[in-house]
Coordinates of C-alpha atoms and ligand atoms in Angstrom, one line a residue:
X1 CA 99.4 84.3 150.1
X2 CA 98.5 83.6 153.8
X3 CA 96.5 86.7 154.6
X4 CA 94.0 88.6 152.6
X5 CA 94.4 91.2 149.9
X6 CA 93.0 94.6 150.8
X7 CA 92.5 96.8 147.8
X8 CA 92.0 100.5 148.4
X9 CA 90.9 103.0 145.7
X10 CA 88.9 106.2 145.7
X11 CA 85.7 104.6 144.3
X12 CA 84.6 101.1 145.0
X13 CA 82.5 99.9 142.1
X14 CA 82.8 96.2 141.5
X15 CA 81.2 95.2 138.2
X16 CA 77.9 93.3 138.5
X17 CA 79.3 90.6 136.3
X18 CA 76.6 90.8 133.7
X19 CA 78.6 92.7 131.1
X20 CA 77.1 96.0 132.2
X21 CA 80.1 97.3 134.0
X22 CA 80.9 100.9 134.7
X23 CA 83.4 103.0 132.8
X24 CA 87.0 103.0 133.9
X25 CA 89.8 100.5 133.4
X26 CA 90.6 100.5 137.0
X27 CA 87.3 99.0 138.2
X28 CA 87.6 96.1 135.8
X29 CA 91.2 95.4 136.8
X30 CA 90.6 95.5 140.5
X31 CA 87.5 93.3 140.4
X32 CA 89.5 90.7 138.5
X33 CA 92.3 90.8 141.2
X34 CA 89.9 90.4 144.1
X35 CA 88.1 87.4 142.6
X36 CA 91.4 85.6 142.6
X37 CA 92.4 86.3 146.2
X38 CA 90.1 86.5 149.2
X39 CA 89.9 90.1 150.2
X40 CA 88.2 93.4 150.6
X41 CA 87.8 96.4 148.4
X42 CA 87.7 99.5 150.5
X43 CA 86.9 103.1 149.4
X44 CA 84.4 105.8 148.9
X45 CA 80.8 104.8 148.4
X46 CA 80.1 107.6 145.9
X47 CA 77.6 109.1 148.4
X48 CA 77.9 112.2 150.6
X49 CA 76.4 112.9 154.0
X50 CA 76.1 116.1 156.0
X51 CA 78.8 115.1 158.5
X52 CA 81.4 112.4 158.3
X53 CA 80.5 109.4 160.5
X54 CA 83.1 106.9 159.4
X55 CA 80.4 104.3 159.3
X56 CA 81.3 101.3 157.1
X57 CA 78.9 99.6 154.7
X58 CA 80.0 96.1 153.9
X59 CA 78.4 94.0 151.1
X60 CA 79.1 91.4 148.5
X61 CA 78.9 92.6 144.9
X62 CA 79.6 90.2 142.0
X63 CA 81.7 87.9 144.3
X64 CA 83.7 90.8 145.8
X65 CA 83.4 92.1 149.4
X66 CA 83.1 95.8 149.2
X67 CA 83.6 98.0 152.3
X68 CA 82.6 101.6 151.6
X69 CA 82.4 104.9 153.5
X70 CA 80.5 108.1 152.7
X71 CA 82.2 111.4 152.5
X72 CA 81.0 115.0 153.1
X73 CA 80.1 117.4 150.3
X74 CA 83.2 119.5 151.2
X75 CA 85.4 116.4 150.8
X76 CA 84.1 115.9 147.4
X77 CA 84.8 119.5 146.5
X78 CA 88.3 119.8 148.0
X79 CA 89.6 116.2 147.7
X80 CA 88.0 114.6 144.6
X81 CA 87.1 117.5 142.3
X82 CA 89.8 119.7 143.9
X83 CA 93.2 118.2 144.7
X84 CA 92.8 115.0 142.8
X85 CA 91.1 116.2 139.6
X86 CA 92.0 119.9 139.4
X87 CA 95.6 119.7 140.7
X88 CA 97.2 116.3 140.4
X89 CA 95.4 115.0 137.2
X90 CA 96.2 118.0 135.0
X91 CA 99.8 118.3 136.3
X92 CA 100.6 114.6 135.9
X93 CA 99.2 114.8 132.4
X94 CA 101.5 117.8 131.6
X95 CA 98.6 120.3 131.7
X96 CA 100.1 122.8 134.1
X97 CA 98.0 125.4 132.4
X98 CA 94.8 123.7 133.8
X99 CA 96.2 122.9 137.2
X100 CA 94.7 124.8 140.2
X101 CA 96.9 125.2 143.2
X102 CA 94.8 125.9 146.3
X103 CA 95.6 125.2 149.9
X104 CA 92.0 124.3 150.7
X105 CA 92.3 121.5 148.2
X106 CA 95.5 120.4 149.8
X107 CA 93.9 120.3 153.2
X108 CA 90.9 118.4 151.9
X109 CA 93.1 115.8 150.3
X110 CA 95.0 115.2 153.5
X111 CA 91.8 115.2 155.6
X112 CA 90.2 112.5 153.4
X113 CA 93.3 110.4 153.4
X114 CA 93.3 110.6 157.1
X115 CA 89.6 109.7 157.3
X116 CA 90.2 106.7 155.0
X117 CA 93.1 105.5 157.1
X118 CA 91.0 105.8 160.4
X119 CA 88.1 103.9 158.9
X120 CA 90.3 101.2 157.2
X121 CA 92.8 100.6 160.0
X122 CA 90.5 98.5 162.3
X123 CA 89.7 96.2 159.3
X124 CA 93.4 95.2 158.8
X125 CA 94.6 91.9 160.2
X126 CA 98.3 91.2 160.9
X127 CA 98.7 88.9 157.8
X128 CA 96.9 91.1 155.3
X129 CA 98.6 93.0 152.6
X130 CA 97.3 96.3 151.5
X131 CA 97.3 97.6 147.9
X132 CA 96.5 101.2 147.4
X133 CA 95.5 102.6 144.0
X134 CA 96.1 105.9 142.3
X135 CA 96.7 109.6 142.7
X136 CA 93.7 110.2 145.0
X137 CA 95.4 108.3 147.9
X138 CA 99.2 108.9 147.7
X139 CA 99.5 109.8 151.4
X140 CA 97.4 106.9 152.7
X141 CA 100.3 104.7 153.8
X142 CA 101.7 107.6 155.9
X143 CA 98.4 108.0 157.7
X144 CA 98.1 104.2 158.2
X145 CA 101.6 104.0 159.6
X146 CA 100.8 106.9 162.0
X147 CA 98.0 104.6 163.3
X148 CA 100.5 101.8 163.9
X149 CA 99.8 99.7 160.8
X150 CA 102.9 97.6 160.1
X151 CA 101.6 95.5 157.3
X152 CA 103.1 95.5 153.8
X153 CA 101.5 98.3 151.9
X154 CA 102.0 98.8 148.1
X155 CA 100.9 101.7 145.9
X156 CA 100.2 101.6 142.2
X157 CA 99.9 104.8 140.1
X158 CA 97.6 104.4 137.1
X159 CA 98.5 107.7 135.5
X160 CA 101.9 109.0 134.3
X161 CA 104.5 110.1 136.7
X162 CA 105.6 113.4 135.2
X163 CA 109.1 114.6 134.4
X164 CA 111.0 116.2 137.3
X165 CA 110.7 119.7 136.0
X166 CA 106.9 119.3 135.7
X167 CA 106.6 117.8 139.2
X168 CA 108.3 120.7 140.9
X169 CA 105.4 123.0 139.8
X170 CA 103.4 121.4 142.6
X171 CA 103.5 123.4 145.8
X172 CA 104.6 121.0 148.6
X173 CA 105.8 118.4 146.1
X174 CA 108.5 117.3 148.5
X175 CA 105.9 116.4 151.2
X176 CA 103.8 114.5 148.8
X177 CA 106.7 112.4 147.4
X178 CA 108.2 111.9 150.9
X179 CA 104.9 110.3 151.9
X180 CA 105.4 107.7 149.2
X181 CA 108.3 106.4 151.2
X182 CA 105.9 105.0 153.8
X183 CA 105.0 102.3 151.2
X184 CA 107.0 99.1 150.8
X185 CA 106.6 99.1 147.1
X186 CA 105.5 101.8 144.6
X187 CA 104.5 100.6 141.1
X188 CA 104.3 102.6 137.9
X189 CA 102.8 101.7 134.5
X190 CA 106.1 101.9 132.6
X191 CA 109.8 102.0 133.1
X192 CA 109.7 105.6 131.8
X193 CA 107.5 106.8 134.6
X194 CA 109.6 104.9 137.1
X195 CA 112.7 106.6 135.8
X196 CA 111.0 110.0 136.0
X197 CA 110.2 109.2 139.7
X198 CA 113.8 108.1 140.4
X199 CA 115.1 111.3 138.8
X200 CA 112.9 113.4 141.0
X201 CA 114.2 111.5 144.1
X202 CA 117.8 111.8 143.0
X203 CA 117.5 115.5 142.5
X204 CA 115.1 116.7 145.2
X205 CA 115.4 114.2 148.0
X206 CA 119.2 113.6 148.4
X207 CA 118.4 110.3 146.8
X208 CA 120.5 107.4 145.5
X209 CA 119.7 104.3 143.4
X210 CA 121.0 101.5 145.5
X211 CA 120.3 98.9 142.8
X212 CA 117.7 98.7 140.0
X213 CA 114.3 98.9 141.8
X214 CA 115.7 100.1 145.2
X215 CA 115.8 103.8 145.9
X216 CA 117.1 105.8 148.8
X217 CA 115.5 109.2 149.5
X218 CA 114.6 111.4 152.4
X219 CA 117.0 109.1 154.4
X220 CA 114.7 106.1 153.8
X221 CA 114.4 103.2 151.4
X222 CA 111.7 102.3 148.9
X223 CA 111.2 99.5 146.3
X224 CA 109.9 100.7 142.9
X225 CA 109.0 98.9 139.8
X226 CA 107.2 99.0 136.5
X227 CA 104.0 96.9 136.2
X228 CA 102.1 97.6 133.0
X229 CA 98.4 97.0 133.5
X230 CA 96.5 94.7 131.0
X231 CA 93.0 93.7 130.2
X232 CA 91.2 90.5 131.0
X233 CA 92.0 89.2 127.6
X234 CA 90.4 85.8 128.0
X235 CA 87.2 87.3 129.2
X236 CA 87.2 89.8 126.3
X237 CA 87.8 86.9 123.8
X238 CA 84.8 85.1 125.3
X239 CA 82.7 88.2 125.3
X240 CA 83.3 89.0 121.7
X241 CA 81.6 85.8 120.6
X242 CA 78.5 86.5 122.8
X243 CA 75.2 87.0 121.1
X244 CA 75.0 90.7 122.1
X245 CA 78.5 91.4 120.8
X246 CA 77.7 89.8 117.5
X247 CA 74.4 91.6 117.2
X248 CA 76.2 94.9 117.8
X249 CA 78.9 94.0 115.3
X250 CA 76.2 93.2 112.7
X251 CA 74.4 96.5 113.4
X252 CA 77.6 98.5 112.9
X253 CA 78.3 96.6 109.7
X254 CA 74.9 97.3 108.4
X255 CA 75.3 101.1 108.9
X256 CA 78.7 101.0 107.2
X257 CA 78.1 99.0 104.1
X258 CA 80.7 99.8 101.5
X259 CA 82.5 101.9 104.1
X260 CA 85.1 101.4 106.7
X261 CA 84.4 102.2 110.3
X262 CA 87.0 104.2 112.3
X263 CA 86.4 104.0 116.0
X264 CA 87.5 106.0 119.1
X265 CA 86.3 105.2 122.6
X266 CA 87.4 107.3 125.5
X267 CA 86.2 109.0 128.7
X268 CA 85.6 112.6 127.7
X269 CA 88.8 114.0 129.1
X270 CA 91.3 116.6 127.8
X271 CA 94.1 114.2 128.1
X272 CA 92.7 111.9 125.5
X273 CA 93.6 114.2 122.6
X274 CA 90.1 114.3 121.2
X275 CA 90.3 117.8 119.6
X276 CA 93.5 116.9 117.8
X277 CA 91.9 113.6 116.7
X278 CA 88.9 115.3 115.3
X279 CA 91.1 117.7 113.5
X280 CA 93.1 114.8 112.2
X281 CA 90.0 113.2 110.8
X282 CA 89.0 116.5 109.2
X283 CA 92.4 116.8 107.6
X284 CA 92.1 113.3 106.3
X285 CA 88.7 114.2 104.6
X286 CA 90.1 117.4 103.2
X287 CA 93.2 115.7 101.7
X288 CA 91.5 112.6 100.4
X289 CA 88.3 113.6 98.6
X290 CA 88.1 110.2 96.8
X291 CA 88.0 108.4 100.2
X292 CA 85.4 110.6 101.8
X293 CA 82.4 108.4 101.2
X294 CA 84.4 105.3 102.1
X295 CA 84.6 106.1 105.8
X296 CA 82.6 106.7 108.9
X297 CA 84.2 107.8 112.1
X298 CA 82.5 107.0 115.4
X299 CA 83.7 108.6 118.5
X300 CA 82.2 107.3 121.7
X301 CA 83.0 109.5 124.7
X302 CA 80.8 109.4 127.9
X303 CA 81.1 112.6 129.9
X304 CA 83.1 112.4 133.1
X305 CA 84.0 114.8 136.0
X306 CA 81.3 117.2 134.9
X307 CA 81.8 119.3 138.1
X308 CA 85.2 120.4 136.8
X309 CA 85.1 123.4 134.5
X310 CA 87.9 122.2 132.2
X311 CA 85.7 119.2 131.3
X312 CA 82.6 121.4 130.6
X313 CA 84.8 123.5 128.3
X314 CA 86.3 120.7 126.3
X315 CA 82.8 119.2 125.8
X316 CA 81.6 122.5 124.3
X317 CA 84.6 122.6 121.9
X318 CA 84.1 119.0 120.8
X319 CA 80.4 119.5 120.2
X320 CA 81.3 122.5 117.9
X321 CA 84.0 120.7 116.1
X322 CA 82.0 117.6 115.4
X323 CA 79.2 119.8 114.0
X324 CA 81.7 121.6 111.8
X325 CA 83.1 118.4 110.3
X326 CA 79.6 117.1 109.5
X327 CA 78.5 120.5 108.2
X328 CA 81.5 120.7 105.9
X329 CA 81.4 117.2 104.4
X330 CA 78.0 115.6 104.9
X331 CA 75.7 115.0 102.0
X332 CA 71.9 114.4 101.9
X333 CA 72.5 110.6 102.2
X334 CA 75.7 110.5 104.2
X335 CA 77.6 112.0 107.1
X336 CA 81.2 111.2 108.0
X337 CA 81.2 111.6 111.7
X338 CA 79.2 110.3 114.7
X339 CA 79.7 111.8 118.1
X340 CA 78.1 109.8 121.0
X341 CA 78.3 110.6 124.7
X342 CA 77.0 107.6 126.4
X343 CA 78.1 104.4 128.0
X344 CA 77.8 100.9 126.5
X345 CA 78.0 97.5 128.0
X346 CA 81.3 95.8 127.5
X347 CA 80.0 93.1 125.3
X348 CA 78.4 95.8 123.1
X349 CA 81.8 97.7 123.0
X350 CA 83.5 94.4 121.9
X351 CA 81.0 94.2 119.0
X352 CA 81.7 97.9 118.0
X353 CA 85.5 97.3 118.1
X354 CA 85.1 94.2 116.0
X355 CA 83.3 96.1 113.3
X356 CA 85.9 98.8 113.0
X357 CA 88.7 98.7 110.4
X358 CA 90.6 101.3 112.4
X359 CA 91.0 101.8 116.2
X360 CA 92.0 105.4 116.7
X361 CA 93.6 105.8 120.2
X362 CA 95.5 109.1 120.4
X363 CA 95.8 110.5 123.9
X364 CA 98.2 113.3 124.5
X365 CA 99.3 111.6 127.7
X366 CA 97.9 108.4 129.2
X367 CA 99.2 106.1 131.9
X368 CA 98.5 103.0 129.9
X369 CA 95.3 103.1 127.9
X370 CA 93.2 99.9 128.0
X371 CA 91.0 100.8 125.0
X372 CA 94.0 100.1 122.7
X373 CA 94.2 96.6 124.2
X374 CA 90.5 96.0 124.0
X375 CA 90.4 97.0 120.4
X376 CA 93.1 94.4 119.6
X377 CA 91.5 91.7 121.6
X378 CA 88.2 92.2 119.8
X379 CA 89.5 91.7 116.2
X380 CA 88.8 88.9 113.9
X381 CA 92.2 87.0 113.5
X382 CA 91.5 86.4 109.8
X383 CA 90.7 89.9 108.9
X384 CA 91.8 92.2 111.7
X385 CA 91.7 96.0 111.8
X386 CA 94.6 98.4 112.3
X387 CA 95.4 100.1 115.6
X388 CA 96.6 103.7 115.4
X389 CA 98.2 104.6 118.8
X390 CA 99.7 107.6 120.4
X391 CA 103.3 107.3 121.2
X392 CA 102.5 109.1 124.5
X393 CA 100.2 106.3 125.8
X394 CA 102.0 104.0 128.2
X395 CA 100.6 101.1 126.0
X396 CA 102.9 102.3 123.1
X397 CA 105.9 100.7 124.8
X398 CA 104.3 97.3 124.6
X399 CA 102.5 97.8 121.3
X400 CA 105.1 98.7 118.8
X401 CA 103.3 97.0 116.0
X402 CA 100.5 99.6 116.0
X403 CA 100.9 102.6 113.8
X404 CA 102.4 105.0 116.3
X405 CA 101.7 108.7 115.9
X406 CA 102.4 112.0 117.5
X407 CA 98.9 112.8 118.8
X408 CA 99.6 116.6 118.7
X409 CA 99.8 116.5 115.0
X410 CA 96.5 116.3 113.1
X411 CA 98.5 115.9 109.9
X412 CA 100.3 112.8 111.3
X413 CA 96.9 111.4 112.3
X414 CA 95.5 112.0 108.8
X415 CA 98.5 110.2 107.2
X416 CA 98.2 107.3 109.6
X417 CA 94.5 107.0 108.7
X418 CA 95.3 106.9 105.0
X419 CA 97.9 104.2 105.6
X420 CA 95.7 102.1 107.8
X421 CA 92.8 102.2 105.4
X422 CA 95.1 101.1 102.5
X423 CA 96.9 98.4 104.4
X424 CA 97.0 95.0 102.8
X425 CA 95.5 92.1 104.7
X426 CA 98.8 90.3 105.1
X427 CA 100.4 93.3 106.9
X428 CA 97.3 93.8 109.0
X429 CA 97.4 90.1 110.1
X430 CA 101.1 90.2 110.8
X431 CA 100.8 93.3 113.0
X432 CA 97.7 92.1 114.8
X433 CA 99.3 88.8 115.7
X434 CA 102.2 90.5 117.4
X435 CA 99.9 92.8 119.2
X436 CA 97.5 90.1 120.3
X437 CA 100.3 88.0 121.6
X438 CA 101.4 90.8 123.9
X439 CA 97.8 91.7 125.0
X440 CA 97.1 88.1 125.9
X441 CA 100.4 87.4 127.7
X442 CA 100.6 90.7 129.6
X443 CA 97.1 90.6 130.8
X444 CA 95.4 91.8 134.0
X445 CA 96.3 88.6 135.9
X446 CA 100.0 88.9 134.9
X447 CA 99.9 92.5 136.2
X448 CA 98.2 91.7 139.5
X449 CA 100.4 88.6 140.2
X450 CA 103.6 90.5 139.4
X451 CA 102.6 93.3 141.8
X452 CA 101.4 91.2 144.6
X453 CA 104.4 88.9 144.3
X454 CA 106.8 91.9 144.4
X455 CA 104.9 93.3 147.5
X456 CA 104.9 89.9 149.3
X457 CA 108.5 89.3 148.4
X458 CA 109.3 92.5 150.1
X459 CA 108.3 91.2 153.6
X460 CA 111.5 92.0 155.4
X461 CA 111.8 95.5 154.1
X462 CA 109.9 97.3 156.9
X463 CA 113.0 98.3 158.6
X464 CA 113.5 101.3 160.8
X465 CA 114.1 104.5 158.8
X466 CA 117.8 104.8 157.9
X467 CA 119.3 108.0 158.9
X468 CA 122.0 109.3 156.5
Ligands
ADQ501 P1 91.1 105.8 132.0 O1 91.6 107.1 131.8 O2 89.6 105.6 132.3 O3 91.9 104.9 133.0 P2 91.5 103.6 129.9 O4 92.7 102.9 130.3 O5 91.4 103.8 128.4 O6 91.4 105.1 130.5 O7 90.2 102.8 130.4 C1 88.9 103.2 130.0 C2 88.0 102.1 130.2 O8 86.6 102.6 130.1 C3 88.1 101.0 129.1 O9 88.0 99.7 129.7 C4 86.9 101.3 128.2 O10 86.3 100.1 127.6 C5 85.9 101.9 129.2 N1 85.0 102.8 128.4 C6 85.3 103.9 127.8 N2 84.3 104.4 127.2 C7 83.2 103.7 127.4 C8 81.8 103.7 127.1 N3 81.3 104.6 126.3 N4 81.1 102.7 127.6 C9 81.6 101.7 128.4 N5 82.9 101.6 128.7 C10 83.7 102.6 128.2 C11 93.0 105.1 133.9 C12 94.3 105.7 133.2 C13 94.7 104.9 132.1 C14 95.0 103.4 132.6 C15 93.8 102.9 133.4 C16 94.1 101.6 134.0 O11 94.0 107.1 132.8 O12 95.9 105.4 131.5 O13 95.1 102.6 131.5 O14 93.4 103.8 134.4 O15 95.2 101.7 134.8

C-alpha cells in the first residue's frame, strides 16, 4: 500500500498493549490493523464539550496514532444514544419493538457525520485509503465526497444487515442506503447479510446485480463483499500461557473441584440472548437433578450503554432471574450460578475460558461474535471444552463443529448443555480441532488484509455516477 490507512470509527480506544484492553471486539481488531499499516485512527474522544470546536487531539497510544475530536452533549444524546443505539442497533438486531424513530435522532446523526467529515477531511492525503466502521457512520462517505474527497473509501458493518422487510421499518431507509453508494466497497460479516443488502437494493432501489459482488442501485454502482472478522489468534494463544492467565485458570479450577464450569461472556445487551440462556440453564437444572451439583455456571456481563432505558430494564430482569435460579437450587455449601458485571483483562479472560468445560454463546442475533472464537482459541488441545453456539451468530457459518442451537429455546439450550457435559473426549478433540483450524486461519489479519486488498483493488471504480 503506497498511502496510509485511515481508520474511522465512533470511538477511538486503542488498547494499551498490556493485556488490560477495553471491552469490544472492534477495538481489538482495529488496533491490530493499524499496527500493520502506518496510519491514523480517527473518531470521537469519548468526551463532551459545551460547544463543538472541531479541535483535533492527536497522540500515540500503544503504537497507534489516534486523532480524536470531542462532541457536544446533545450529539451524544441524539447521535450515539439516539439514532445509533435506540434506532439502528435494535432494528438491525430484529428488535423493532425496541426501536425508537425520532426525527431529532435523525438530525443529530447527520450532524455528527457531517462534523466528523469536516474534521477528518483536512487530514486526508491523496494516496490514503479510508476505512469507515460500523452503523454509527453510514453516511460518512457521502459527507466526505461533498467536501471533495476522492480517495477510496470502504465501509465495514460489524452488526447484521437485516432482512428487507425489517429494513423498510426505518423511516428514510432509502436515504440511508443511498448514502452507502458513496463508498467504493461495503463489507459485511457474512454472505447472508450481503444477500439481505442486495435484496433490499434490488427491491427498493431499482437495483441489479451486475456480477457477484457488483451492485447497481440508485443509478450508481457499488462493490460489496463478505469479510468475516476474526480474532488475533496468535496473540490469544500466547496470552493463554501467560502467568496471569494460568493463575486465573487455576483459581477457577479451585472453585469448581469435582464440577464442570459453564461460561458465558458478553456485553450486557438484549441481543445476546441472556434471558433465554439463563432460562436454559434453569431448565437444565430442573430436568437433570443428578447433575445439579456437578456444574457451576459463570456469566460475565459488564454493563454497557447504561443511558439507554432498554439496557437498564434488561439488567433488572437478569438480576431477578439469577437470584431466582440460585434461590431455587442453591444449598448451604453450593450455588449453581454466578452473575458478574465487571470487566476483566484479556489474559484473565483467557484463563477463565481455559477452565470452562462449556462455552455458552447464545445471542439472538450477532454480527459475528468474537467470544465464541476466543473460547476456542483458549482451550487445551488435549482436553478441550465444548462450544455451544447460537445459529444466529454470524460466527455459526464458520463454526459448524460447535453444538449449534436455536437461542430462543431454553429447552434446546438445556439439551445442548446435557450433551456437551456428557461428550466423550475423542469427540471433543475432533470438534475442537476443526474449530481451532478455522479460528486460526480466518483470523483478524486475514480479515483486514482481505478488506484492504479488495478496497485497493478497486482503485479505478470511482467513476462518475451512471445514469440509468
Ligand atoms: P460486540 O457486540 O461487543 O461486538 P463480540 O464480538 O462478542 O461482541 O465482542 C465482545 C468483546 O468484548 C470480546 O473480545 C470479549 O472478550 C470482550 N469482553 C466481553 N466481556 C468482557 C469482560 N467482562 N471483560 C473484558 N472483555 C470482555 C460487535 C458486534 C459483534 C462483532 C464485533 C466485531 O456486535 O457481532 O463480532 O463487533 O466485529
